[in-house]
Coordinates of C-alpha atoms and ligand atoms in Angstrom, one line a residue:
X27 CA 120.7 85.0 124.0
X28 CA 121.8 81.4 124.2
X29 CA 123.5 79.8 121.2
X30 CA 121.1 77.5 119.4
X31 CA 121.0 75.5 116.2
X32 CA 119.5 78.2 114.0
X33 CA 119.6 78.0 110.2
X34 CA 118.0 80.8 108.3
X35 CA 117.9 81.8 104.7
X36 CA 117.1 84.6 102.2
X37 CA 115.4 83.2 99.1
X38 CA 115.1 85.8 96.3
X39 CA 113.4 85.1 93.0
X40 CA 115.8 86.5 90.4
X41 CA 113.1 88.3 88.3
X42 CA 115.2 91.5 88.6
X43 CA 117.9 93.1 90.7
X44 CA 117.5 93.5 94.5
X45 CA 115.3 96.5 95.3
X46 CA 114.6 98.4 98.5
X47 CA 111.7 96.0 99.2
X48 CA 113.6 92.8 98.8
X49 CA 116.5 94.3 100.7
X50 CA 114.2 94.6 103.8
X51 CA 113.6 90.8 103.7
X52 CA 117.3 90.1 103.2
X53 CA 118.3 92.4 106.1
X54 CA 115.7 91.0 108.5
X55 CA 116.7 87.4 107.8
X56 CA 120.4 88.2 108.1
X57 CA 119.9 90.2 111.4
X58 CA 117.8 87.4 112.9
X59 CA 120.3 84.7 112.0
X60 CA 123.2 86.8 113.4
X61 CA 121.3 87.8 116.5
X62 CA 120.8 84.0 117.2
X63 CA 124.5 83.2 116.4
X64 CA 123.0 81.1 113.6
X65 CA 123.8 80.1 110.0
X66 CA 122.5 82.2 107.2
X67 CA 122.0 80.8 103.7
X68 CA 121.1 82.1 100.3
X69 CA 118.8 80.2 98.0
X70 CA 118.2 81.5 94.5
X71 CA 114.5 80.7 93.7
X72 CA 114.9 80.5 89.9
X73 CA 112.5 77.6 89.6
X74 CA 110.2 79.8 87.5
X75 CA 112.5 80.1 84.6
X76 CA 109.9 82.1 82.7
X77 CA 110.3 85.0 85.2
X78 CA 114.0 84.6 85.7
X79 CA 115.9 87.6 84.3
X80 CA 119.3 86.8 82.8
X81 CA 122.1 87.9 85.2
X82 CA 119.7 89.0 88.0
X83 CA 120.8 86.2 90.4
X84 CA 124.5 87.2 90.0
X85 CA 123.5 90.8 90.4
X86 CA 121.6 90.0 93.7
X87 CA 124.5 87.9 95.1
X88 CA 127.0 90.7 94.3
X89 CA 124.7 93.3 95.8
X90 CA 124.3 91.3 99.0
X91 CA 128.1 90.8 99.2
X92 CA 128.6 94.6 98.8
X93 CA 126.2 95.1 101.6
X94 CA 128.1 92.8 103.9
X95 CA 125.8 89.8 103.6
X96 CA 127.7 86.6 102.7
X97 CA 126.1 83.2 102.9
X98 CA 127.6 80.7 105.4
X99 CA 127.3 77.8 102.9
X100 CA 127.1 77.1 99.3
X101 CA 124.4 79.0 97.4
X102 CA 121.5 76.7 96.3
X103 CA 119.8 77.2 92.9
X104 CA 116.3 75.8 92.5
X105 CA 116.7 75.3 88.8
X106 CA 119.3 72.6 89.5
X107 CA 117.2 70.7 92.0
X108 CA 114.3 69.5 89.9
X109 CA 114.8 65.8 90.7
X110 CA 114.4 66.6 94.4
X111 CA 111.0 68.2 93.7
X112 CA 110.0 65.3 91.6
X113 CA 111.1 62.9 94.3
X114 CA 109.0 64.8 96.9
X115 CA 106.1 64.9 94.6
X116 CA 106.3 61.1 94.1
X117 CA 106.0 60.7 97.9
X118 CA 102.8 62.7 98.0
X119 CA 101.4 61.5 94.7
X120 CA 98.5 59.7 96.4
X121 CA 97.2 63.2 97.4
X122 CA 97.6 64.7 94.0
X123 CA 95.8 64.6 90.7
X124 CA 96.2 65.8 87.2
X125 CA 94.1 68.8 86.2
X126 CA 93.0 69.9 82.8
X127 CA 91.5 73.3 83.6
X128 CA 93.0 76.5 82.4
X129 CA 93.0 79.9 84.2
X130 CA 90.1 81.2 82.2
X131 CA 87.8 78.2 83.2
X132 CA 88.8 78.5 86.8
X133 CA 88.1 82.3 86.9
X134 CA 84.8 81.7 85.1
X135 CA 83.6 79.3 87.8
X136 CA 83.4 82.3 90.1
X137 CA 83.8 80.3 93.3
X138 CA 85.5 83.3 94.9
X139 CA 89.0 84.2 95.7
X140 CA 91.6 82.4 97.7
X141 CA 93.4 84.1 100.5
X142 CA 96.2 85.1 98.1
X143 CA 93.8 86.7 95.6
X144 CA 93.8 83.9 93.0
X145 CA 90.6 82.4 91.8
X146 CA 89.6 79.4 94.0
X147 CA 89.8 76.1 92.1
X148 CA 86.3 74.5 91.8
X149 CA 87.5 70.9 91.9
X150 CA 86.4 70.0 88.4
X151 CA 89.2 67.4 87.9
X152 CA 89.3 66.0 91.5
X153 CA 87.7 62.8 90.2
X154 CA 89.5 62.7 86.9
X155 CA 90.2 65.0 83.9
X156 CA 87.0 65.2 81.8
X157 CA 87.2 62.9 78.7
X158 CA 88.9 64.5 75.7
X159 CA 90.8 67.1 77.8
X160 CA 94.6 66.8 78.2
X161 CA 96.1 67.0 81.7
X162 CA 97.9 70.3 82.2
X163 CA 99.0 70.7 85.8
X164 CA 99.2 68.6 88.9
X165 CA 97.2 69.7 92.0
X166 CA 97.3 68.5 95.6
X167 CA 94.0 67.8 97.2
X168 CA 93.3 69.7 100.4
X169 CA 91.2 68.1 103.2
X170 CA 87.5 68.4 103.3
X171 CA 85.9 71.4 105.0
X172 CA 85.9 70.8 108.7
X173 CA 89.3 68.9 108.6
X174 CA 91.1 71.6 106.7
X175 CA 92.2 74.0 109.4
X176 CA 95.9 74.9 109.4
X177 CA 97.2 76.8 112.4
X178 CA 100.7 78.1 112.8
X179 CA 102.4 80.8 114.9
X180 CA 104.1 83.7 113.4
X181 CA 106.6 85.4 115.7
X182 CA 105.2 88.8 114.9
X183 CA 101.6 88.3 114.0
X184 CA 100.9 85.5 116.5
X185 CA 98.5 82.6 115.8
X186 CA 97.4 82.4 112.2
X187 CA 94.6 80.2 111.0
X188 CA 93.5 79.3 107.5
X189 CA 90.8 76.9 106.3
X190 CA 92.5 75.4 103.3
X191 CA 89.4 74.2 101.5
X192 CA 87.7 77.7 101.6
X193 CA 90.8 79.9 101.5
X194 CA 93.1 78.0 99.3
X195 CA 91.4 75.1 97.5
X196 CA 93.4 72.3 95.8
X197 CA 96.6 74.0 94.7
X198 CA 99.1 73.5 91.9
X199 CA 102.3 71.6 92.5
X200 CA 103.4 71.4 88.9
X201 CA 102.4 74.1 86.5
X202 CA 100.9 73.7 83.0
X203 CA 104.2 74.9 81.6
X204 CA 106.0 72.0 83.4
X205 CA 107.8 73.9 86.1
X206 CA 107.4 72.9 89.7
X207 CA 105.4 75.4 91.7
X208 CA 107.0 77.7 94.3
X209 CA 104.9 76.1 97.1
X210 CA 106.4 72.7 96.6
X211 CA 110.0 73.8 95.9
X212 CA 110.1 76.1 98.9
X213 CA 108.9 73.3 101.3
X214 CA 111.3 70.8 99.9
X215 CA 114.3 73.2 100.1
X216 CA 113.5 74.5 103.6
X217 CA 113.4 70.9 104.8
X218 CA 116.4 69.6 103.0
X219 CA 118.5 72.6 104.0
X220 CA 117.5 72.1 107.6
X221 CA 116.0 75.6 107.8
X222 CA 114.8 76.3 111.4
X223 CA 113.7 79.9 110.9
X224 CA 112.0 81.5 107.9
X225 CA 112.1 85.3 108.0
X226 CA 110.5 86.8 104.9
X227 CA 108.0 89.4 103.8
X228 CA 104.4 89.4 105.1
X229 CA 103.2 89.1 101.5
X230 CA 103.9 85.3 102.0
X231 CA 101.7 85.0 105.2
X232 CA 98.9 83.7 103.0
X233 CA 101.1 81.0 101.5
X234 CA 102.4 79.6 104.7
X235 CA 99.4 77.4 105.5
X236 CA 99.8 75.7 102.1
X237 CA 103.4 75.1 103.0
X238 CA 102.6 73.8 106.4
X239 CA 100.1 71.4 104.8
X240 CA 102.8 70.1 102.4
X241 CA 105.2 69.7 105.3
X242 CA 102.6 67.5 107.0
X243 CA 102.1 65.4 103.9
X244 CA 105.9 65.0 103.5
X245 CA 106.7 64.4 107.1
X246 CA 108.8 67.5 107.4
X247 CA 109.1 69.7 110.5
X248 CA 107.5 73.1 110.4
X249 CA 110.1 75.9 110.9
X250 CA 109.5 79.0 113.0
X251 CA 108.1 81.8 110.9
X252 CA 108.6 85.6 111.1
X253 CA 106.9 87.6 108.5
X254 CA 108.1 91.2 108.4
X255 CA 106.2 94.1 107.0
X256 CA 106.6 94.8 103.3
X257 CA 108.0 98.1 102.1
X258 CA 105.6 99.7 99.7
X259 CA 105.8 102.5 97.2
X260 CA 104.3 105.9 98.0
X261 CA 101.1 104.7 96.3
X262 CA 100.9 101.6 98.4
X263 CA 102.1 99.1 95.8
X264 CA 104.5 96.3 96.7
X265 CA 107.9 97.3 95.3
X266 CA 109.2 95.2 92.4
X267 CA 111.1 95.6 89.2
X268 CA 107.7 96.0 87.5
X269 CA 106.6 98.9 89.7
X270 CA 109.8 100.7 88.9
X271 CA 111.7 100.3 92.1
X272 CA 115.3 101.4 91.7
X273 CA 117.9 98.7 91.9
X274 CA 120.8 99.4 94.3
X275 CA 124.2 99.6 92.6
X276 CA 126.9 97.7 94.5
X277 CA 130.3 99.3 95.0
X278 CA 129.2 102.5 96.6
X279 CA 129.8 102.1 100.3
X280 CA 128.0 105.3 101.3
X281 CA 125.0 104.4 99.2
X282 CA 125.1 100.9 100.7
X283 CA 125.0 102.2 104.3
X284 CA 122.2 104.6 103.3
X285 CA 120.1 101.7 101.8
X286 CA 120.8 99.5 104.8
X287 CA 119.8 102.3 107.2
X288 CA 116.5 102.7 105.3
X289 CA 115.8 99.0 105.7
X290 CA 116.8 98.9 109.3
X291 CA 114.6 102.0 110.1
X292 CA 111.7 100.4 108.3
X293 CA 112.2 97.3 110.5
X294 CA 111.9 99.4 113.6
X295 CA 115.5 99.7 114.5
X296 CA 116.5 103.0 116.1
X297 CA 119.8 103.5 114.2
X298 CA 120.3 106.9 112.6
X299 CA 123.8 106.6 111.1
X300 CA 126.8 104.3 110.6
X301 CA 130.3 105.0 109.4
X302 CA 130.7 101.9 107.4
X303 CA 128.9 98.7 106.4
X304 CA 130.7 96.8 109.1
X305 CA 129.7 99.4 111.7
X306 CA 126.2 99.2 110.5
X307 CA 125.9 95.4 111.1
X308 CA 127.6 95.5 114.5
X309 CA 125.1 98.0 115.8
X310 CA 122.1 96.6 113.9
X311 CA 122.6 93.1 115.2
X312 CA 122.7 94.4 118.8
X313 CA 119.6 96.5 118.2
X314 CA 117.7 93.6 116.6
X315 CA 118.5 91.3 119.6
X316 CA 117.2 94.0 121.9
X317 CA 114.1 94.4 119.8
X318 CA 113.4 90.7 119.9
X319 CA 113.8 90.7 123.7
X320 CA 111.5 93.7 124.0
X321 CA 108.8 92.1 122.0
X322 CA 109.3 88.7 123.4
X323 CA 109.9 87.1 120.0
Ligands
LIG426 N1 111.3 83.7 96.4 C1 110.3 84.4 97.2 C2 110.3 85.9 96.8 O1 111.3 86.4 96.4 C3 110.5 84.3 98.6 C4 110.2 82.9 99.1 C5 110.4 82.7 100.6 O2 111.1 83.5 101.3 O3 109.8 81.7 101.0 O4 109.3 86.5 96.9

């Protein structure tokens, strides 16, 4: 494969330690970057300080290191980049408006569900917050139906289409609690870090059209996307700290190789065993490059 300017990233939310599910996303992004002789970065997505667990980010970084995944540049922390999100918001402020609605009111409007399962916003505050109501959040206006189609290509799933008005609705950029929303922060960071390739879990496929829309509004390029399958528990739930997924203790090389092999196997690599973490990566990177060639991605 020819060398190219590839910059990828793993962007964990430190709501808990790395688990087998988030390890799959980490391994996929790392393999893809290495198979392209690219750069691989770590971004700690701790913008949602309510969900951030103390020490979880350090724990994730230490686990990644024990698993042989070291960032090629300085680790970026979203909690330290608020002025960048504010500056980006200021640039698209003409497309945004304050909203006074709370979750209950939005759910009660029964407009249906957005692609990500959240209640669709009925547009009550589009033309101004009703008198006597304080503004709570900031929302971005999506285009009118008919002009709201977002199309992007996923390297695995192919062409993806979403009609933003019906499937997303006007979405939140700054939350009622004052924190910038993931959708804005991720778009700003991917652009400012020069990310060319986003490799992450398929649970974010539904979010991508909103991110592509914000990229258009901000004049940012759209990276290539590869959404990999999400490892689920035996009962079909997405693994998370909440669903009781085990965290992986660093410092145990045999356990590290075992966990890496589980992730690699889940991603479709043929590997059965490896003698060490280094040996694992050497073989897995070759296998990944071959898999990409086979699938034409
Ligand atoms: N922080 C997100 C998560 O852990 C991932 C965001 C992304 O990769 O764009 O689910």
